[in-house]
Rosetta silent file (secondary structure, phi, psi, omega in degrees, C-alpha in Angstrom):
SEQUENCE: MLAYGRHLASGASASGTSQTRLELQLGLTVLGLALLVTGVVVIVRSGTWRAAARGPLSLLDRPERRLVMRQLRGQLPVDTADDQRMVVLLAVAAGLLRPWGYVLTICGSITNVAAQAVGAPQRPVFLWVWVLCLVLFATASVRLLRERGAAERFLDRYLWSVDAADTDAAGQRR
SCORE:     score description
SCORE:     0.000 S_00000001
   1 L     0.000  -34.605  177.846   48.296  117.277  241.405 S_00000001
   2 H   -65.496  -40.579  178.622   47.183  120.232  243.525 S_00000001
   3 H   -62.833  -39.707  179.023   44.231  118.252  244.847 S_00000001
   4 H   -64.092  -44.162  179.140   46.574  115.407  245.756 S_00000001
   5 H   -65.202  -41.527  178.629   48.940  117.797  247.568 S_00000001
   6 H   -63.717  -38.457  179.817   46.110  119.503  249.438 S_00000001
   7 H   -63.912  -43.551  179.464   44.765  116.135  250.510 S_00000001
   8 H   -69.076  -38.316 -178.301   48.142  115.081  251.896 S_00000001
   9 H   -68.670  -32.472 -178.489   48.759  118.466  253.546 S_00000001
  10 H   -72.265  -20.867  179.384   45.408  118.449  255.319 S_00000001
  11 L    68.543   15.332 -178.544   46.282  115.151  256.959 S_00000001
  12 L   -69.453  138.661  176.431   42.696  114.090  256.592 S_00000001
  13 L   -84.005  117.018 -177.165   42.109  110.439  256.941 S_00000001
  14 L  -107.273  161.659  176.825   40.402  109.372  253.775 S_00000001
  15 L   -70.918  163.282 -179.744   38.811  106.164  252.843 S_00000001
  16 H   -61.513  -35.904 -179.561   40.806  103.710  250.765 S_00000001
  17 H   -66.486  -42.953  179.606   38.674  104.417  247.721 S_00000001
  18 H   -64.314  -42.536  178.876   39.282  108.156  247.921 S_00000001
  19 H   -64.569  -40.844  179.168   43.021  107.645  248.368 S_00000001
  20 H   -64.824  -41.190  177.475   43.118  105.233  245.430 S_00000001
  21 H   -62.424  -42.456  179.277   41.254  107.729  243.240 S_00000001
  22 H   -65.213  -40.234  178.674   43.682  110.482  244.162 S_00000001
  23 H   -66.796  -39.269  176.919   46.676  108.256  243.422 S_00000001
  24 H   -64.681  -41.894  178.815   45.181  107.236  240.076 S_00000001
  25 H   -62.718  -43.865  178.839   44.501  110.875  239.262 S_00000001
  26 H   -63.345  -44.509  179.885   48.081  111.832  240.147 S_00000001
  27 H   -62.063  -44.056  178.345   49.506  108.970  238.095 S_00000001
  28 H   -65.557  -37.791  178.984   47.398  109.842  235.056 S_00000001
  29 H   -64.947  -45.622  179.163   48.319  113.524  235.364 S_00000001
  30 H   -63.662  -43.277  177.870   52.044  112.779  235.520 S_00000001
  31 H   -62.239  -43.752  179.155   51.767  110.375  232.571 S_00000001
  32 H   -62.349  -43.741  178.209   49.778  112.941  230.575 S_00000001
  33 H   -64.631  -38.934  177.896   52.298  115.690  231.248 S_00000001
  34 H   -62.904  -42.583  177.825   55.157  113.370  230.273 S_00000001
  35 H   -64.638  -41.238  178.333   53.395  112.546  226.990 S_00000001
  36 H   -62.189  -47.616 -179.668   52.722  116.222  226.296 S_00000001
  37 H   -63.745  -43.289  178.607   56.330  117.241  226.929 S_00000001
  38 H   -61.602  -42.896  178.298   57.641  114.330  224.858 S_00000001
  39 H   -61.848  -43.347  178.644   55.324  115.251  221.995 S_00000001
  40 H   -64.834  -41.511  178.089   56.421  118.886  222.026 S_00000001
  41 H   -61.992  -43.688  178.944   60.082  117.839  222.092 S_00000001
  42 H   -62.263  -43.208 -179.558   59.520  115.487  219.130 S_00000001
  43 H   -63.567  -45.584 -177.291   57.721  118.224  217.167 S_00000001
  44 H   -71.336  -45.975 -176.813   60.401  120.841  217.834 S_00000001
  45 H   -67.052  -32.472 -179.051   63.431  118.562  217.391 S_00000001
  46 H   -79.426  -12.667 -178.370   62.144  117.052  214.140 S_00000001
  47 L    82.219    7.265 -177.977   61.545  120.484  212.619 S_00000001
  48 H   -62.305  -41.693 -177.969   57.898  119.660  211.986 S_00000001
  49 H   -63.266  -48.550 -179.036   56.676  122.847  213.666 S_00000001
  50 H   -64.680  -42.176 -179.720   59.011  125.106  211.685 S_00000001
  51 H   -64.192  -37.869  179.445   58.289  123.263  208.429 S_00000001
  52 H   -69.214  -36.705 -179.112   54.529  123.604  208.954 S_00000001
  53 H   -70.733  -31.267 -178.339   54.837  127.327  209.697 S_00000001
  54 H  -107.756    5.424 -174.780   56.921  127.958  206.583 S_00000001
  55 L   -74.158  175.595 -176.534   55.459  125.219  204.419 S_00000001
  56 H   -65.762  -28.885  179.411   53.488  125.560  201.218 S_00000001
  57 H   -68.159  -26.343 -179.256   50.116  125.308  202.954 S_00000001
  58 H   -68.648  -20.379  179.893   50.859  128.463  204.946 S_00000001
  59 H   -88.277  -12.913 -176.536   50.885  130.442  201.682 S_00000001
  60 L   -94.945  151.174  174.174   47.501  129.161  200.520 S_00000001
  61 L   -83.525  173.988 -171.973   44.101  130.447  201.535 S_00000001
  62 H   -58.010  -47.592  179.696   41.504  128.142  203.056 S_00000001
  63 H   -61.833  -36.871  178.328   39.723  127.010  199.847 S_00000001
  64 H   -68.812  -36.746  176.301   43.073  126.192  198.212 S_00000001
  65 H   -61.665  -44.104 -179.949   44.171  124.235  201.311 S_00000001
  66 H   -63.990  -38.282  177.647   40.989  122.204  201.194 S_00000001
  67 H   -63.291  -44.952  179.096   41.540  121.540  197.484 S_00000001
  68 H   -60.793  -45.722 -178.478   45.114  120.354  198.149 S_00000001
  69 H   -66.467  -36.620  177.762   43.985  118.050  200.957 S_00000001
  70 H   -67.581  -36.133  176.389   41.166  116.595  198.824 S_00000001
  71 H   -67.385  -39.314  178.083   43.665  115.905  196.048 S_00000001
  72 H   -63.066  -38.626 -179.036   46.005  114.233  198.535 S_00000001
  73 H   -75.992   -9.390 -179.380   43.202  111.997  199.781 S_00000001
  74 L    86.185   14.632 -179.478   42.364  110.988  196.200 S_00000001
  75 L   -83.764  -21.646  177.519   38.958  112.671  196.234 S_00000001
  76 L  -128.915  151.398  179.241   39.851  114.969  193.323 S_00000001
  77 L   -69.570  155.246 -178.953   42.011  114.329  190.262 S_00000001
  78 L  -113.721  130.337  176.517   45.593  115.600  190.197 S_00000001
  79 L   -90.550  101.597 -177.252   47.042  117.426  187.211 S_00000001
  80 L   -71.819  -13.551  178.205   50.615  116.123  187.063 S_00000001
  81 L   -77.070  -21.599  179.022   51.460  118.633  184.324 S_00000001
  82 L   -82.434   96.684 -174.532   51.046  121.539  186.767 S_00000001
  83 H   -62.204  -41.270 -178.960   54.548  121.584  188.273 S_00000001
  84 H   -63.906  -42.628  179.655   53.798  124.185  190.948 S_00000001
  85 H   -65.722  -39.326  179.633   50.772  122.285  192.221 S_00000001
  86 H   -65.244  -37.820  177.925   52.724  119.014  192.239 S_00000001
  87 H   -62.889  -43.634  178.509   55.514  120.595  194.285 S_00000001
  88 H   -63.242  -47.184 -178.869   52.949  121.799  196.821 S_00000001
  89 H   -61.334  -43.877 -179.660   51.204  118.425  196.911 S_00000001
  90 H   -66.757  -39.210  178.987   54.461  116.504  197.354 S_00000001
  91 H   -66.548  -41.954  178.728   55.688  118.863  200.086 S_00000001
  92 H   -65.692  -43.065  179.215   52.403  118.610  201.987 S_00000001
  93 H   -61.778  -41.503  178.479   52.360  114.817  201.625 S_00000001
  94 H   -64.263  -36.867  178.606   55.918  114.588  202.935 S_00000001
  95 H   -68.387  -28.242 -179.484   54.964  116.747  205.909 S_00000001
  96 L   -79.816   -6.049 -178.630   52.023  114.483  206.773 S_00000001
  97 L   -77.834  -10.357 -176.405   54.293  111.443  207.098 S_00000001
  98 L  -121.322   68.470 -177.957   55.495  112.500  210.569 S_00000001
  99 L   -88.611    2.018 -166.936   52.430  112.855  212.822 S_00000001
 100 H   -63.663  -37.080  177.407   53.980  111.172  215.867 S_00000001
 101 H   -63.535  -41.391  178.676   54.734  114.310  217.865 S_00000001
 102 H   -68.149  -38.853  177.968   51.181  115.520  217.408 S_00000001
 103 H   -63.871  -39.784  177.326   49.774  112.107  218.283 S_00000001
 104 H   -62.751  -41.907  179.133   51.843  112.114  221.488 S_00000001
 105 H   -66.584  -36.666  177.551   50.516  115.535  222.503 S_00000001
 106 H   -67.191  -41.585  177.542   46.953  114.409  221.815 S_00000001
 107 H   -63.464  -36.994  175.388   47.499  111.236  223.868 S_00000001
 108 H   -63.322  -40.029  177.486   48.871  113.409  226.681 S_00000001
 109 H   -65.973  -41.273  177.736   45.749  115.561  226.510 S_00000001
 110 H   -60.868  -43.557 -179.730   43.533  112.481  226.562 S_00000001
 111 H   -64.491  -40.202  178.108   45.379  111.181  229.623 S_00000001
 112 H   -67.437  -37.021  176.484   45.017  114.531  231.411 S_00000001
 113 H   -65.423  -40.086  177.636   41.304  114.663  230.633 S_00000001
 114 H   -63.447  -38.101  178.292   40.967  111.125  231.997 S_00000001
 115 H   -63.227  -40.478  177.936   42.793  112.237  235.167 S_00000001
 116 H   -66.003  -37.825  179.627   40.321  115.083  235.606 S_00000001
 117 H   -66.129  -36.504  179.597   37.418  112.704  235.083 S_00000001
 118 H   -65.865  -40.524 -175.650   38.784  110.338  237.755 S_00000001
 119 H   -91.889    1.029 -176.004   39.107  113.115  240.322 S_00000001
 120 L   -79.143  154.523  170.983   35.928  114.983  239.451 S_00000001
 121 L   -62.313  154.385 -174.730   32.819  115.072  241.537 S_00000001
 122 L   -82.122   62.613  176.110   30.253  112.614  240.282 S_00000001
 123 L  -105.253  131.134 -176.752   28.116  115.133  238.419 S_00000001
 124 H   -59.314  -34.042 -178.545   26.727  113.984  235.058 S_00000001
 125 H   -62.315  -46.579  179.825   27.371  117.354  233.368 S_00000001
 126 H   -63.651  -39.162 -179.669   31.106  117.180  234.068 S_00000001
 127 H   -61.649  -42.445  179.915   31.227  113.579  232.960 S_00000001
 128 H   -67.157  -35.622  177.029   29.652  114.435  229.594 S_00000001
 129 H   -63.284  -44.517 -179.179   32.110  117.299  229.076 S_00000001
 130 H   -68.880  -37.590  177.193   35.047  114.968  229.700 S_00000001
 131 H   -63.995  -41.565  177.522   33.596  112.260  227.474 S_00000001
 132 H   -60.923  -44.887  177.697   33.165  114.849  224.710 S_00000001
 133 H   -60.587  -43.948  179.398   36.806  115.957  225.135 S_00000001
 134 H   -61.642  -42.604  179.788   38.003  112.368  225.005 S_00000001
 135 H   -65.129  -42.472 -179.659   36.027  111.701  221.826 S_00000001
 136 H   -64.736  -44.709  179.145   37.333  114.871  220.162 S_00000001
 137 H   -65.024  -41.688  179.266   40.976  114.125  221.054 S_00000001
 138 H   -65.574  -39.292  177.126   40.655  110.512  219.941 S_00000001
 139 H   -62.802  -40.535  178.435   39.063  111.612  216.665 S_00000001
 140 H   -63.114  -40.907  178.499   41.933  114.032  216.056 S_00000001
 141 H   -63.473  -45.946  179.916   44.478  111.236  216.590 S_00000001
 142 H   -62.792  -40.436  179.602   42.683  108.906  214.213 S_00000001
 143 H   -64.121  -42.668  177.096   42.430  111.660  211.624 S_00000001
 144 H   -58.565  -42.879 -179.520   46.153  112.390  211.831 S_00000001
 145 H   -70.127  -34.605  176.122   46.947  108.728  211.259 S_00000001
 146 H   -68.332  -39.004  177.254   44.487  108.512  208.357 S_00000001
 147 H   -63.714  -35.387  176.821   46.046  111.605  206.765 S_00000001
 148 H   -62.589  -44.765  177.793   49.422  109.896  207.095 S_00000001
 149 H   -62.323  -40.985  178.055   48.077  106.886  205.213 S_00000001
 150 H   -64.674  -38.983  178.306   46.617  109.119  202.506 S_00000001
 151 H   -65.245  -40.418  177.230   49.968  110.904  202.152 S_00000001
 152 H   -62.171  -44.998  179.287   51.776  107.566  201.791 S_00000001
 153 H   -63.301  -40.432  178.820   49.339  106.440  199.102 S_00000001
 154 H   -62.501  -46.535 -179.851   49.693  109.780  197.291 S_00000001
 155 H   -64.593  -38.816  176.775   53.479  109.571  197.301 S_00000001
 156 H   -63.030  -36.772 -176.029   53.370  105.967  196.105 S_00000001
 157 H   -78.834  -41.023 -169.202   51.034  106.948  193.285 S_00000001
 158 H  -111.844  -13.130 -177.391   52.576  110.233  192.079 S_00000001
 159 H   -65.764  -33.325  178.940   56.204  110.388  193.145 S_00000001
 160 H   -63.396  -33.395 -177.430   57.204  108.190  190.219 S_00000001
 161 H   -68.838  -32.769  176.864   55.682  110.671  187.743 S_00000001
 162 H   -69.776  -43.843  177.805   57.915  113.456  189.052 S_00000001
 163 H   -63.764  -39.695 -178.928   60.975  111.196  188.812 S_00000001
 164 H   -67.063  -33.620  179.872   59.952  110.071  185.326 S_00000001
 165 H   -68.443  -23.073 -179.351   59.567  113.672  184.188 S_00000001
 166 L   -92.823   11.567  178.717   63.198  114.356  185.153 S_00000001
 167 E  -116.352  150.399  177.132   64.571  111.578  182.964 S_00000001
 168 L   -88.715 -173.955 -175.670   65.277  111.574  179.247 S_00000001
 169 L   -62.596  -27.055 -178.961   64.302  108.867  176.756 S_00000001
 170 L   -85.591   -0.529  179.727   67.360  106.765  177.694 S_00000001
 171 L    87.531    8.364  179.148   66.351  106.793  181.377 S_00000001
 172 L   -89.378  141.922  178.259   69.140  109.199  182.411 S_00000001
 173 E   -69.265  138.776  178.024   68.371  112.014  184.866 S_00000001
 174 L   -81.578    0.000    0.000   68.401  115.473  183.309 S_00000001
């Protein structure tokens, strides 16, 4: 946006291509900022940020977090008799069902990186840096959505066992 403002303030007559590039860069920057702000608002308003900071994963060390995530993905067996572990697994799975705020912030970052690539000098090094950023942000978005799917499958598979454990032989809740 600063480059666009400087270009207008200088009053320089630019070619149509240069002006079009600057307008595209400005449009992508504004869109990216709007997506970023919307994503942050969604994260804060939904309580996702607070829940993640105070959630069960925040109490675990790194190897235990990795174990929990592998169990959620179905890569390791789950011991349904361990009530504490099941509570952690269910809480983490429920938290992974709402990735939309994070996906919006990542899409905003992707859009801002694209805006920088549009307005950048045509140097191959810069282009490769921006392509790398785009790939990393896109990979993060895909991973968030895959984790959401794994959490849904986990809840479909194991939530019934928790409900069944809270019922007596006649099917009444204890």
